[in-house]
XYZ file of C-alpha atoms in Angstrom:
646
model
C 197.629 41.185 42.996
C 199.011 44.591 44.700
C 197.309 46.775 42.502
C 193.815 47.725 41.956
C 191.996 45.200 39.395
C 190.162 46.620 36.878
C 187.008 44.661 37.083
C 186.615 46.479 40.606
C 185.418 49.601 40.484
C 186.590 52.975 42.553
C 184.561 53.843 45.337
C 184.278 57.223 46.503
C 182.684 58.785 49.941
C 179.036 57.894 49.600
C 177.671 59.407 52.848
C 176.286 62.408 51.230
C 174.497 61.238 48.418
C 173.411 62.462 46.246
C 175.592 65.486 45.636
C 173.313 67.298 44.141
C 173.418 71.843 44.223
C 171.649 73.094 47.264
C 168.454 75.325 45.816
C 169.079 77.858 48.179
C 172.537 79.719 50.097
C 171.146 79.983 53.439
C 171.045 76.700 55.273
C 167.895 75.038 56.378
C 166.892 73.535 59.694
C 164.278 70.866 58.211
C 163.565 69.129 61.737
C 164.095 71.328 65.464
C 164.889 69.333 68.683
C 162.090 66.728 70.115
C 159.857 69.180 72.352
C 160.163 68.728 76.049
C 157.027 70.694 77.656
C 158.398 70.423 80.977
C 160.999 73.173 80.146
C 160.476 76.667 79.589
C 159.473 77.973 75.983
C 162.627 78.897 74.044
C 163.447 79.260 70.598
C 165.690 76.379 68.878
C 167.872 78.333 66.216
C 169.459 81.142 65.410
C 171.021 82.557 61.950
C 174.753 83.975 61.835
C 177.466 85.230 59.138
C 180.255 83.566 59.049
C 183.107 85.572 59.598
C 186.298 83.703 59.343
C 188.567 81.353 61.806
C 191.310 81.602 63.732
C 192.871 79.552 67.153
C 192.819 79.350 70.931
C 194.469 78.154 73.740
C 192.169 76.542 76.455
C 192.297 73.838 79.317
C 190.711 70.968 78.456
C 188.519 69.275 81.873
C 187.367 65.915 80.874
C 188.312 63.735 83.393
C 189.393 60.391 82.146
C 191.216 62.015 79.021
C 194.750 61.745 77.975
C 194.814 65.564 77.899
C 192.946 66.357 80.941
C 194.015 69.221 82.405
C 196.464 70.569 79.941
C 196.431 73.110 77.375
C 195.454 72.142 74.124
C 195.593 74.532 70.837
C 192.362 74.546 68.521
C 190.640 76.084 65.616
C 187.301 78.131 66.204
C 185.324 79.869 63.917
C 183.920 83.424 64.305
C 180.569 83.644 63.165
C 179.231 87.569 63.663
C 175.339 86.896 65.138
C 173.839 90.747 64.970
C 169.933 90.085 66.004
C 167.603 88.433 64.297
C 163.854 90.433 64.384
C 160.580 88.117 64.828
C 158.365 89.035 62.572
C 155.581 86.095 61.802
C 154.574 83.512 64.103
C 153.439 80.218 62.242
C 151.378 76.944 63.809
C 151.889 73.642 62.834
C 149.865 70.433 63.617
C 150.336 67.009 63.653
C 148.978 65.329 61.072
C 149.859 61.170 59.476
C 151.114 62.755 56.705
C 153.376 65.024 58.950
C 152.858 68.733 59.543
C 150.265 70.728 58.634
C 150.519 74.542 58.548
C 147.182 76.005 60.961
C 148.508 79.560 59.761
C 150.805 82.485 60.186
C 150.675 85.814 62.131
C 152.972 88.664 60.955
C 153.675 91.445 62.699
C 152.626 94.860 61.613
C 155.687 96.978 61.117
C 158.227 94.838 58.869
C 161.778 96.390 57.598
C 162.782 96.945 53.804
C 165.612 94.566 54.158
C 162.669 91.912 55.070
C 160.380 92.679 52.380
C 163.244 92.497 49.601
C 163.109 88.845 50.095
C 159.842 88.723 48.745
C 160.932 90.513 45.484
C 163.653 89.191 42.784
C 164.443 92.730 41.878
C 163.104 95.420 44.621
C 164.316 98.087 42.661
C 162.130 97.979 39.708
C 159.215 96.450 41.622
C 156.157 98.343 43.799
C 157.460 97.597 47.014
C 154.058 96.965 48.107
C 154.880 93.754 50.465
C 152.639 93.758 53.422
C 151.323 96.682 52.684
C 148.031 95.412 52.646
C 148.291 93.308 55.480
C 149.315 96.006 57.266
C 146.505 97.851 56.487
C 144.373 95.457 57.619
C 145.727 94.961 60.750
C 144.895 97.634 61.809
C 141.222 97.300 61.394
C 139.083 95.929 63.448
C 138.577 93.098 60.742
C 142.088 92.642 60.964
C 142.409 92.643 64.485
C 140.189 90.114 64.809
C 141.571 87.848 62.291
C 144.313 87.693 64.027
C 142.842 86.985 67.042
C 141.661 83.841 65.439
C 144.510 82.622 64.164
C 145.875 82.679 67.627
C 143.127 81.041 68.979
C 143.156 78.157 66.699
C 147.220 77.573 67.477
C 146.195 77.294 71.211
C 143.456 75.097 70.178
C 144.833 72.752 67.121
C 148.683 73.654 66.716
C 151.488 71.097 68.224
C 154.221 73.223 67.082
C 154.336 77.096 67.116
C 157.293 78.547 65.526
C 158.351 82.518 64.545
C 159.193 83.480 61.542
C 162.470 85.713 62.184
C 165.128 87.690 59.565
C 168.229 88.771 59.907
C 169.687 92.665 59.995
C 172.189 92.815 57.743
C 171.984 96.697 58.152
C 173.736 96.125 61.358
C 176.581 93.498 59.677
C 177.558 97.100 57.839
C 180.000 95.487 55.690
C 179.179 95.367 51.900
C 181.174 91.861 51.416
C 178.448 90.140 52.191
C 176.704 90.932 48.840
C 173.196 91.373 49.810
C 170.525 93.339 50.789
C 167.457 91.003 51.294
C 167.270 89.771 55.175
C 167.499 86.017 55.410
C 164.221 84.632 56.719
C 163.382 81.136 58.476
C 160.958 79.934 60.933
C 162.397 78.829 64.473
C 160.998 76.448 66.472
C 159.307 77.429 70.138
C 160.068 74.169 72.437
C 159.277 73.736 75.889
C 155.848 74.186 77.666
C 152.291 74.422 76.805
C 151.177 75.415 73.297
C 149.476 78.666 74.795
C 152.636 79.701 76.395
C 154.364 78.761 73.427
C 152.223 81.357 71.815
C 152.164 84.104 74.359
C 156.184 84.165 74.139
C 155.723 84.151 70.650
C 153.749 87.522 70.943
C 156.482 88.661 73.262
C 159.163 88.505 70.611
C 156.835 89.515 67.595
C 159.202 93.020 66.518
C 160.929 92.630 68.593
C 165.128 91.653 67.752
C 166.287 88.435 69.356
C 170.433 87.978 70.404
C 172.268 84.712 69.942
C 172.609 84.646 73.907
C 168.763 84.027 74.614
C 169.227 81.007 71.965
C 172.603 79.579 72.923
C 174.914 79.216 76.322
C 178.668 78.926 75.909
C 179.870 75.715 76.405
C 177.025 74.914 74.713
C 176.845 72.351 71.600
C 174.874 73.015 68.791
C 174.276 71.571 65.329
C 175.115 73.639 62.236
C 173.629 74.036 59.051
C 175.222 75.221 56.166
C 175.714 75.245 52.823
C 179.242 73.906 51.453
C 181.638 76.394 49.334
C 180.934 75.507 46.100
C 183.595 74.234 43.748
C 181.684 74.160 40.468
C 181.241 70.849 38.139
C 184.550 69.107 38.877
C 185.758 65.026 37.974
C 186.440 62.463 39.776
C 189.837 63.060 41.334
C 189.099 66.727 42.838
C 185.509 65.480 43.699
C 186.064 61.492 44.759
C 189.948 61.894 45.610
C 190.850 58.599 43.763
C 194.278 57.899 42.471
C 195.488 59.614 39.206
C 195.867 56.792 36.823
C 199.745 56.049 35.293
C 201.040 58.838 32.960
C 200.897 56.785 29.894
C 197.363 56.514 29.935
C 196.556 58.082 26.341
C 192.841 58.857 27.272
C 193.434 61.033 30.390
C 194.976 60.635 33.510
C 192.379 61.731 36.029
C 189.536 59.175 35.213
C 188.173 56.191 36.680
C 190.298 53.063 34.636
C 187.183 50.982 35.007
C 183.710 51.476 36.097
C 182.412 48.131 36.159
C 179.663 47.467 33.796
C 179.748 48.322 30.072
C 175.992 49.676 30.026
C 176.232 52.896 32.098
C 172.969 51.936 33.310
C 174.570 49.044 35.343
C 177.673 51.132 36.552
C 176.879 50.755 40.214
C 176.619 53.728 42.313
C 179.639 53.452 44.548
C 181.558 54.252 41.201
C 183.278 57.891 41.850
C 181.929 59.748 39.017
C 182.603 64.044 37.920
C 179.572 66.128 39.011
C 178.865 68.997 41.625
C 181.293 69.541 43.861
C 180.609 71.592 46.668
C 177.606 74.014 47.235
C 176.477 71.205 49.125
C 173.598 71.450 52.408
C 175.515 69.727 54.941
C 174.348 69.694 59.026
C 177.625 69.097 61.613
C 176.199 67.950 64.648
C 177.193 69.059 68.005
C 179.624 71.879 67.567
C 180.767 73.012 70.602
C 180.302 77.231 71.572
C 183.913 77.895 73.021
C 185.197 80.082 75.862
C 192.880 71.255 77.549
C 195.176 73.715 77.066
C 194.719 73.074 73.269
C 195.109 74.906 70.517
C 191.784 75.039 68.175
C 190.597 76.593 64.677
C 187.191 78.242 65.248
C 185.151 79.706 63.122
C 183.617 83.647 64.205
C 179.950 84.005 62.746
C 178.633 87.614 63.392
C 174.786 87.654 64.643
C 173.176 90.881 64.474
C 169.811 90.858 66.560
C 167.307 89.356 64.629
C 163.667 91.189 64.917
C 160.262 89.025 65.139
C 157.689 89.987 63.244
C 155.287 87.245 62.948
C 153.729 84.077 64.931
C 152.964 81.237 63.522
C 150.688 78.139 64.255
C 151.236 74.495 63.499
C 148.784 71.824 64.059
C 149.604 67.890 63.529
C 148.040 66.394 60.550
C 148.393 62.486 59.329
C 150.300 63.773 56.422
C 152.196 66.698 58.513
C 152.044 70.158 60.223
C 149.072 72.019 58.789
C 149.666 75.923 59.453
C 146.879 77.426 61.201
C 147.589 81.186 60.449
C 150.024 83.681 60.881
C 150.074 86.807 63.248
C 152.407 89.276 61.547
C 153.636 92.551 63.493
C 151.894 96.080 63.195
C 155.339 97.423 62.198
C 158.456 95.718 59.736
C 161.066 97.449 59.112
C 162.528 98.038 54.845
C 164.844 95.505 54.918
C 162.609 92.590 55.548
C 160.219 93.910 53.197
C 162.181 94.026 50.504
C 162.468 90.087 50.836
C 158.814 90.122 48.783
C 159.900 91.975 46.173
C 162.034 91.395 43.150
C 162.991 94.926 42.740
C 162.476 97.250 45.609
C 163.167 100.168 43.958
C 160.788 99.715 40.782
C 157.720 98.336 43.071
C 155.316 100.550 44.791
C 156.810 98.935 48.184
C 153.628 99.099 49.991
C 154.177 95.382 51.288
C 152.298 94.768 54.602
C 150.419 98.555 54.508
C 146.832 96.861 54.100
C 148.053 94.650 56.316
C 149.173 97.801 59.002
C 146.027 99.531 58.220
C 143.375 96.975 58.698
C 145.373 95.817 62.486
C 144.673 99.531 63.674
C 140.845 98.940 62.870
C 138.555 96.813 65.272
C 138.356 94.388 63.045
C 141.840 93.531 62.740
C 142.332 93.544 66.240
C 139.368 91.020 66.580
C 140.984 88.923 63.439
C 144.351 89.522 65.865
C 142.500 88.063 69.076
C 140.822 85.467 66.898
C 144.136 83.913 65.800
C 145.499 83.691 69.255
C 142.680 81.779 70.282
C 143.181 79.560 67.120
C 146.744 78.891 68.263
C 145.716 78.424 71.513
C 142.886 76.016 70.542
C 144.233 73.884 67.966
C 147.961 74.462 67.716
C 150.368 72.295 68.595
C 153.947 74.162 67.140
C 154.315 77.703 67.799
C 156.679 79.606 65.528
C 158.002 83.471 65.034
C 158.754 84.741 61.748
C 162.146 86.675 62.328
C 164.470 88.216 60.377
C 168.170 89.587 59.813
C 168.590 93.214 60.023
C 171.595 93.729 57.560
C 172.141 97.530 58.179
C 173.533 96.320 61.575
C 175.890 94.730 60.000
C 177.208 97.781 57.963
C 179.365 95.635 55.806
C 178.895 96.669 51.960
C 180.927 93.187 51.270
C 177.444 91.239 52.396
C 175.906 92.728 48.710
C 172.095 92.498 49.878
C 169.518 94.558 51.695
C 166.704 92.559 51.938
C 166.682 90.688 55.298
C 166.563 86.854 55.798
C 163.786 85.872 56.962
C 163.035 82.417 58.772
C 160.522 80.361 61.448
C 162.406 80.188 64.772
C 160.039 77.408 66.763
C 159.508 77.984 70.445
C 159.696 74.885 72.520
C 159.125 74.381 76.027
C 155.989 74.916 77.790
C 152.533 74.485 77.108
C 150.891 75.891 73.736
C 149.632 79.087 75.437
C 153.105 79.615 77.153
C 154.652 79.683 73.860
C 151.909 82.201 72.228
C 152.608 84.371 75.086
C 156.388 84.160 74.615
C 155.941 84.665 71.049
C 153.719 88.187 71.945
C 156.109 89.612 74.289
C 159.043 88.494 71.495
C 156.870 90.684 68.251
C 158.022 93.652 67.456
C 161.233 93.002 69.237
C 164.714 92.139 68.502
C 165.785 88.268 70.264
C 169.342 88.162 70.529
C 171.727 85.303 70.105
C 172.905 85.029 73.854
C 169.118 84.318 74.278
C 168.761 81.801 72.294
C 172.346 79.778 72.825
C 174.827 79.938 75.446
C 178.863 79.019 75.839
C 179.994 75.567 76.313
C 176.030 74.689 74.359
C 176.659 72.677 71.657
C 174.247 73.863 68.309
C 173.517 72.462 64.667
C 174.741 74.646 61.916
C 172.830 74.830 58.814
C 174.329 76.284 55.605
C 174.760 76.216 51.902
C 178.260 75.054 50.655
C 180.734 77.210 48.529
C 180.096 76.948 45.025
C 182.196 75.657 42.206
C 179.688 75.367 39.273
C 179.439 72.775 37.170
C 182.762 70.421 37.618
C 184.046 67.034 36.308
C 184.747 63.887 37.702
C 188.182 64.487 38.899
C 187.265 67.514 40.603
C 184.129 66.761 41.895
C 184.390 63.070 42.749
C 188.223 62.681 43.253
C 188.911 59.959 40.511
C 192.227 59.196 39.058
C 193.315 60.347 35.571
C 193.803 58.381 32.859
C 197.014 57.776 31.193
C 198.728 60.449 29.284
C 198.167 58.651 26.219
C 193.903 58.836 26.313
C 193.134 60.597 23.279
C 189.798 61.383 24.473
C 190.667 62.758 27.919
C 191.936 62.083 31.013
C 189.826 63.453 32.722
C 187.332 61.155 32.349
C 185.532 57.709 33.786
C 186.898 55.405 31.338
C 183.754 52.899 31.690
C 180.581 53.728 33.076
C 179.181 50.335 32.799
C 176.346 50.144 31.038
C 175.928 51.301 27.458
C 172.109 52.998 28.312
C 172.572 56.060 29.586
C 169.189 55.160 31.836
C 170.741 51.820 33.221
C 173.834 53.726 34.270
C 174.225 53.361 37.999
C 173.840 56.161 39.929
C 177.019 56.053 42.231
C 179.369 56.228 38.870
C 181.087 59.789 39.004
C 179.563 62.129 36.944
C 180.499 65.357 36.133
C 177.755 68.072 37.347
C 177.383 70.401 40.487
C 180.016 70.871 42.640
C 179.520 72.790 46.210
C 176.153 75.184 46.419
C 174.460 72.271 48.301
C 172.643 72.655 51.493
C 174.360 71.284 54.827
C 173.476 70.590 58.262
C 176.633 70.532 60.670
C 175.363 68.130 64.003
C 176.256 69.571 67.506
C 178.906 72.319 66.697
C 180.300 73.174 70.351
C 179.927 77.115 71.006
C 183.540 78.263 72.311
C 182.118 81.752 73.199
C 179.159 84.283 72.757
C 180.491 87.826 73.078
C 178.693 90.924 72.919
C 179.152 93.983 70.023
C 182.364 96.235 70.163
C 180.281 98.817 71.435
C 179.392 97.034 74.419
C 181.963 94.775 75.311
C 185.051 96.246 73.945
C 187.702 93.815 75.133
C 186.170 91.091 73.433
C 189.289 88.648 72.911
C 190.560 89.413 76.501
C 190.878 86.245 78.773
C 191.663 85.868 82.504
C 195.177 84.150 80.741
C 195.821 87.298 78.131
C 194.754 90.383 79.568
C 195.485 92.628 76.682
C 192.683 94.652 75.092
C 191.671 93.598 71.988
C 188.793 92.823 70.508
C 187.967 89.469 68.097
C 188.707 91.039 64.898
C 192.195 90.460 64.253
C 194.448 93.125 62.706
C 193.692 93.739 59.177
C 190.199 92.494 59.543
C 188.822 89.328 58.924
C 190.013 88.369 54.904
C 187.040 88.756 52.794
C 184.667 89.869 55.298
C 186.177 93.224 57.458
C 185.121 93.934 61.236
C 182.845 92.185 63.663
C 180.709 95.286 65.128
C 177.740 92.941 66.556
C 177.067 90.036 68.618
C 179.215 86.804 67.609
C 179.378 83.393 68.265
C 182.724 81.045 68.311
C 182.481 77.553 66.870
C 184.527 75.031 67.059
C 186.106 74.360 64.123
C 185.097 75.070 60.625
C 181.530 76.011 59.083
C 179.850 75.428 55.630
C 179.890 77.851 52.866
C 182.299 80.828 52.065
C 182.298 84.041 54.140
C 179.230 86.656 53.983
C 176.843 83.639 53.903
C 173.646 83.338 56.047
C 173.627 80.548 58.307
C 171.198 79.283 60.457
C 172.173 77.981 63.698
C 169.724 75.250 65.276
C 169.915 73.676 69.212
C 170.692 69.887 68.784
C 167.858 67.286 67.812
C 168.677 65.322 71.115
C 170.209 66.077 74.769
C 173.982 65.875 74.797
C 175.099 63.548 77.057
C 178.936 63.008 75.850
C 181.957 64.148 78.625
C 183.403 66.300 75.276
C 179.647 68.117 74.577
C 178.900 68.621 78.248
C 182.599 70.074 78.993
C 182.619 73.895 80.504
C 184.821 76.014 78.413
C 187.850 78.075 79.873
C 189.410 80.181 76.877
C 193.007 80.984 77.869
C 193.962 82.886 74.475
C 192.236 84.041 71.793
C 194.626 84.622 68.397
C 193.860 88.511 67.030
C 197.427 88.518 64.600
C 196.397 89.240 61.042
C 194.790 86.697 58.799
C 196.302 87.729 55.207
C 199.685 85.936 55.437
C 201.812 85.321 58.747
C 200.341 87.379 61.387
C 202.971 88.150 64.290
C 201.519 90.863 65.996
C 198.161 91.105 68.427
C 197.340 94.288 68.587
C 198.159 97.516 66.553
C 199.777 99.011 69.863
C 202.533 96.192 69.664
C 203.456 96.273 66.315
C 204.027 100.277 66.973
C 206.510 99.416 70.078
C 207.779 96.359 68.303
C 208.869 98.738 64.716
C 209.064 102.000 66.488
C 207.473 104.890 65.006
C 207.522 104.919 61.520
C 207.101 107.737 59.074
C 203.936 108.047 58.422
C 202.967 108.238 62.118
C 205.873 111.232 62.553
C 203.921 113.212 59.577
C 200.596 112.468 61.640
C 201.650 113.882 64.360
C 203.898 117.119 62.702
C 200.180 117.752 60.829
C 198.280 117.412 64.839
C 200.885 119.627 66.128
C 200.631 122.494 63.368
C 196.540 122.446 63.408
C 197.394 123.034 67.182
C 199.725 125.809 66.869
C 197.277 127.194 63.967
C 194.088 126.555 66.665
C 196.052 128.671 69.205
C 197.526 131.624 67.127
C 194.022 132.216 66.060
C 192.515 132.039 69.347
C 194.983 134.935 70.345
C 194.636 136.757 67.117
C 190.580 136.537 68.088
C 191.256 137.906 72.144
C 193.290 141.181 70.045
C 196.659 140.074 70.962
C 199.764 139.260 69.157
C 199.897 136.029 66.867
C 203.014 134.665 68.419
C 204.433 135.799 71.978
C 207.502 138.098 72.083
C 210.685 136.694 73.661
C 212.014 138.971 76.637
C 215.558 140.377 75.770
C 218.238 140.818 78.690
């Protein structure tokens, strides 16, 4: 028969089951590249905002290709990347069980936009996040608490990893829609535990950049979090067929799921549910710089700022932490990530903490935590986070920094420590973490569509016209039970909102903030000055003031979400993930309908001037003659000079 029997059921796309609504927006690295302690320590991820997408023009060199050595057009994505602060560092061991947490080290100074994570509404809470702990840093208890934990990561961690947040202070643009810094551990790879640590200590406070992370040319994996498209059936969500339009029960169902007793529908059965919102992880997207045109995607990456170390040791059942180090100073912003409300709390969050490091004590509990790392740690992470006021977009909507565990690899465990020292306190930028042509993983949280049906969330076809119950329905599930019914029948339920991890995203470019680099789009191909916002802004989001980083193609989730970039799980050894870069044109014409104009300059010489520039510069010209009449009115002379008669 030509057409699709009924007794066979509709199979939809059953590589990401199940499609269940990710728990959280920001994506989530759950595993960091396999440590190579022959390398230097570095950190393994980064977290970035993405900003929107536009196209380039590069050559493509991959010898052996069809389209070696010609131009080739493709889509990027700008993600903005201002700099993530380090503000915990975090040990993990191995253990047969997995990791087991030795312990974390925060730093001593942590922002507001950190601590509002911590707090569901900072407003109306005491704001008292790490005040304590600061506090008792600062005393010699405190000091040399801390000094333990670091001892036992150099003596039982296998894994040190910071705890980092992002600034979305330094986004500055309110469409992002929050104030709480997102936080996540990173990953320290490379080298001994102890240096592991000791770079750890280098970054604790201190802000990180995308480029110490990531290289262009560079792939990287990506993990996001889908754009959410609510609870939505089986055509929307599966993509099946619609069924014919005499179908009295609905058009845009599933004719026949198979068994009668929905607990025997099988589970490749398309079925309505969540649609969207989903955690995904692309791997190997490559960071940009064949002539081909390509959509990329622009995330902006404010520095992020470490403010803790963390030690790992290796249990049978996982990493056991083995303390945390946190900074002497955080800033607001990552405060405010342990409050609900900021603004209703006493906000004195890390203050015992701040006092008892400044004591003897804390610096001994300080020393004795290093030594802990160094002893028995075997991961080495900083706690980092966003600074949002960098950002200074209103559109982001929080001020309470992200906060996450960036591990360090590379190295031996006391390497790592003392990278994680020299890194607390400090803001780590992106270029320091990934570089162009680097390929990274991108994890995010999908766009959310709430609660959708089959059609919609599974993709099914409608019933007939004629369904008096619906067409947009499964017309059999299978089984009658509801418990027997299988579990790859469409369902309607959550659609988007689900956490996603993007595998080796290739990094077109890394580019530095507006105030630094101002010709940011310019190319050795298109020399005109311009930087990678286009003209209007990007839709939805506005300028790109900080640090950004180019991806290849598109990204998880909506724009104004937290991402999390990660460096690939495995070497890249592909010609496409290993190619160098060369960006011949970077598209800058406006995103909100048919852009046909670069720059604002070309537009002006393309229209002329219009009207409202001739009343700018009438109004220039008469607060110029008004400046000067009453500079000679002020010297005693005449308010206009007197024409000679002949």
């Amino acid at each position: 028969m030509s057409h699709c029997k009924f007794e066979h059921p509709r199979h939809g796309h059953l590589g990401f089951l199940p499609r269940k609504r990710s728990r959280q927006i920001r994506g989530r690295a759950r595993s960091f590249p396999k440590d190579d302690p022959s390398q230097k320590p570095h950190l393994t991820s980064f977290m970035v905002y993405k900003a929107g997408m536009t196209h380039i023009v590069r050559d493509v060199d991959r010898p052996g290709s069809k389209v070696n050595k010609k131009e080739v057009v493709e889509p990027v994505t700008i993600l903005e990347a201002p700099p993530m602060v380090v503000v915990g560092i975090v040990g993990y061991r191995q253990t047969p069980v997995g990791h087991k947490a030795i312990g974390t080290v925060w730093a001593h100074h942590t922002s507001v936009e950190f601590r509002r994570r911590f707090y569901k509404n900072w407003k109306q809470s005491a704001q008292l996040a790490f005040t304590k702990r600061k506090q008792f840093a600062r005393t010699k208890e405190g000091r040399l608490a801390e000094g333990r934990m670091f001892r036992a990561f150099a003596k039982k961690a296998d894994i040190i990893r910071v705890v980092a947040h992002t600034q979305l202070r330094k986004l500055r643009n309110n469409r992002v829609g929050v104030k709480r810094a997102h936080v996540s551990e990173i990953q320290i790879n490379g080298g001994t535990v102890q240096q592991k640590i000791e770079l750890a200590k280098s970054l604790l406070e201190k802000e990180i950049r995308i480029d110490s992370v990531f290289q262009q040319s560079e792939a990287c994996d990506v993990c996001a979090v889908t754009k959410g498209h609510g609870f939505t059936g089986v055509v929307k969500r599966w993509g099946v067929a619609c069924l014919p339009r005499k179908t009295h029960r609905g058009l845009r169902k599933v004719a026949c799921i198979g068994a009668w007793h929905p607990a025997r529908v099988m589970y490749t059965v398309a079925r309505a549910g969540q649609h969207g919102y989903h955690h995904r992880t692309h791997l190997n997207k490559k960071i940009y710089q064949k002539e081909v045109v390509e959509p990329v995607t622009i995330l902006e990456a404010p520095p992020m700022v470490v403010v803790g170390i963390v030690g790992y040791r290796q249990t049978p059942v996982g990493h056991k932490a083995i303390g945390t180090v946190w900074a002497h100073h955080t800033s607001v912003e990552f405060r405010r990530r342990f409050y609900k409300n900021w603004k209703q709390s006493a906000q004195l969050a890390f203050t015992k903490r701040k006092q008892f490091a400044r004591t003897k004590e804390g610096r001994l509990a300080e020393g004795r935590m290093f030594r802990a790392f160094a002893k028995k740690a075997d991961i080495i992470r900083v706690v980092a986070h966003t600074q949002l006021r960098k950002l200074r977009n209103n559109r982001v909507g929080v001020k309470r920094a992200h906060v996450s565990e960036i591990q360090i690899n590379g190295g031996t465990v006391q390497q790592k420590i003392e990278l994680a020292k020299s890194l607390l306190e400090k803001e780590i930028r992106i270029d320091s973490v990934f570089q162009q042509s680097e390929a990274c993983d991108v994890c995010a949280v999908t766009k959310g569509h709430g609660f959708t049906g089959v059609v919609k969330r599974w993709g099914v076809a409608c019933l007939p016209r004629k369904t008096h119950r619906g067409l947009r329905k499964v017309a059999c599930i299978g089984a009658w039970h509801p418990a027997r019914v299988m579990y790859t029948v469409a369902r309607a339920g959550q659609h988007g909102y689900h956490h996603r991890t993007h595998l080796n995203k290739k990094i077109y470019q890394i580019g530095r903030a507006v105030s630094m680099e101002p010709n940011q789009a310019t190319t050795a191909y298109d020399l005109t000055a311009k930087t990678i916002t286009p003209m209007g802004g990007f839709v939805g989001y506005g300028t790109v003031r900080n640090d950004y980083v180019m991806l290849k193609g598109s990204v998880a989730g909506p724009r104004r979400r937290v991402i999390t970039l990660r460096r690939p799980m495995a070497p890249q050894t592909s010609r496409k993930l290993t190619e160098k870069i060369t960006l011949k044109f970077i598209d800058t014409s406006s995103k909100i309908g048919h852009g046909r104009f670069q720059t604002k300059k070309e537009k002006s010489q393309w229209f002329g001037p219009l009207k409202k520039d001739r009343i700018r510069r009438e109004e220039r010209l008469r607060r110029e003659r008004a400046a000067r009449a009453a500079e000679r009115k002020a010297k005693g002379g005449a308010t206009a000079p007197k024409k000679s008669r002949k």
